[in-house]
Each structure stands twice: as C-alpha cells, then as structure tokens.
Amino acid sequence: MKRALLSFSRGVLIFLAIGIMLIVMNASVFFVSIKPATTFEDLMEKEPKSGMHIKGDAANVFDCFAKEETWTERSDGSRTPAKNSHYYYSIVALNTVFALEVPADEYSAMEKLSEETYYYMMGGEAPTTKVAVDGVMKKMDKETKALFLDYLEANDFSEEDIEAMGDFLIVEQYSMTAVRVMFLIGVVLVA
C-alpha cells in the first residue's frame, strides 16, 4: 500500500484530494438534483419529505419569520456592518407548513408575493409575482427550528397541530447546475 502511494506524484495526490473534496461536498445535493422535481402545486396534493427536489415558482407564501445576517470580523476585533444574506418564509402545503430560504436579492419579490397571497386568501385575485425556486427539502437545523416554532406559536397553531407536522422542513436553494458541474469535476479529478 505504501509503495502504491509513493508511486503517485504530489500533483496527482493534490488532484485526488481536490476531487474527493468536491465529491463529498456536493454528493448529497447532486443526487437530489437528478431526482424528478416537485413543484409547489404538487405539494398541495402530496406530503413534503426530506430529500425532495423542489423546483418551480414559489406559491402559498406567507410571512417572513426570520432573516440571516452575515458580517466579517477583523483581526483587530472590529467587524463590517451586518448584511442580510437570507430570509426565511413560511409556506403552506398539504396538512403542514414548511419554510423556504431565499437569498436577500429576492426579498422584495417575496414580500410582494406574500402580500398577494394574503389578498388571494381573502377573495382577491391570484398572485402574479413569480419567484423561481430550485432547491432541496431538508430537516431544519436547531436554530431555524426554534425560530419557526416561535412563529407557529405566535400564529395560534396548537400543540397538536405542531406535533402533527412531524419534522420541520425547509427548502434550501442551490444552483443545481453548479452542484452538478462541481460533482462531475470531482469525479474527473479522481478518475
């Protein structure tokens, strides 16, 4: 084994390491990206599950319940001003509510879609704003789950309703093309 490793040059080992890293970083999303996509309309008829590929225009968008801020901390202890990097919205589906993570540049369109959704629920016209989504349905992390639970409780969801939802789910958006390309580059480098 040692002799086989020594026969590789440093360059080959570096390519191998980079290839393995790209495969590991992108594998889970890559395999979801090649599954048939589920639309938001489909989620009104079938139960959302972790591992689904969600693609299409966002629908049934309600409130923004959280935002994520990013900043850079400098070595002298100071930091750059915080910027909103993502917003989290609640989405109604078949017998449940889940979350959608959207980048900051989609915020105004999502707010408009949220207002149109409320208007539609009160008997108005159907929403016309389109916000394209391409992502993966996943279980929420602890921090997002706590914020989502606070949101549900503030909107008068009963404990029974919340328990009936099972795992709290979120759609995290990805550039599926970039994920596929990075995964395949990793495979080529390993090969």
PDB file of C-alpha atoms in Angstrom, residues 29 32-38 40 52-58 100-103 106 131-137 171-180:
ATOM      1  CA  VAL A  29     -27.319  17.716  -3.338  1.00  0.00           C
ATOM      2  CA  VAL A  32     -31.234  15.025  -5.132  1.00  0.00           C
ATOM      3  CA  SER A  33     -30.755  17.264  -8.199  1.00  0.00           C
ATOM      4  CA  ILE A  34     -31.135  14.324 -10.579  1.00  0.00           C
ATOM      5  CA  LYS A  35     -34.432  13.254  -8.996  1.00  0.00           C
ATOM      6  CA  PRO A  36     -37.645  14.386 -10.705  1.00  0.00           C
ATOM      7  CA  ALA A  37     -38.572  17.827  -9.371  1.00  0.00           C
ATOM      8  CA  THR A  38     -41.649  18.504  -7.246  1.00  0.00           C
ATOM      9  CA  PHE A  40     -45.165  23.910  -5.025  1.00  0.00           C
ATOM     10  CA  MET A  52     -37.229  16.094  -2.292  1.00  0.00           C
ATOM     11  CA  HIS A  53     -36.020  18.200  -5.224  1.00  0.00           C
ATOM     12  CA  ILE A  54     -38.257  21.295  -5.223  1.00  0.00           C
ATOM     13  CA  LYS A  55     -38.349  23.371  -8.389  1.00  0.00           C
ATOM     14  CA  GLY A  56     -40.771  25.956  -9.746  1.00  0.00           C
ATOM     15  CA  ASP A  57     -42.387  29.242  -8.836  1.00  0.00           C
ATOM     16  CA  ALA A  58     -42.976  29.757  -5.118  1.00  0.00           C
ATOM     17  CA  LEU A 100     -38.329  28.435   2.311  1.00  0.00           C
ATOM     18  CA  GLU A 101     -34.876  30.009   2.398  1.00  0.00           C
ATOM     19  CA  VAL A 102     -34.464  32.808  -0.143  1.00  0.00           C
ATOM     20  CA  PRO A 103     -31.424  34.963  -0.921  1.00  0.00           C
ATOM     21  CA  GLU A 106     -35.292  38.021  -3.749  1.00  0.00           C
ATOM     22  CA  VAL A 131     -40.167  33.817  -7.677  1.00  0.00           C
ATOM     23  CA  ALA A 132     -38.233  30.876  -9.120  1.00  0.00           C
ATOM     24  CA  VAL A 133     -37.020  28.266  -6.643  1.00  0.00           C
ATOM     25  CA  ASP A 134     -34.673  25.343  -7.186  1.00  0.00           C
ATOM     26  CA  GLY A 135     -33.656  23.563  -4.039  1.00  0.00           C
ATOM     27  CA  VAL A 136     -33.652  20.633  -1.678  1.00  0.00           C
ATOM     28  CA  MET A 137     -36.173  19.905   1.075  1.00  0.00           C
ATOM     29  CA  VAL A 171     -36.264  24.249   1.219  1.00  0.00           C
ATOM     30  CA  GLU A 172     -32.658  25.376   0.824  1.00  0.00           C
ATOM     31  CA  GLN A 173     -31.889  26.788  -2.610  1.00  0.00           C
ATOM     32  CA  TYR A 174     -28.890  25.767  -4.684  1.00  0.00           C
ATOM     33  CA  SER A 175     -27.600  26.377  -8.161  1.00  0.00           C
ATOM     34  CA  MET A 176     -28.195  22.798  -9.287  1.00  0.00           C
ATOM     35  CA  THR A 177     -26.114  23.342 -12.422  1.00  0.00           C
ATOM     36  CA  ALA A 178     -23.131  24.451 -10.321  1.00  0.00           C
ATOM     37  CA  VAL A 179     -23.559  21.477  -7.973  1.00  0.00           C
ATOM     38  CA  ARG A 180     -23.662  19.039 -10.895  1.00  0.00           C
TER      39      ARG A 180
END
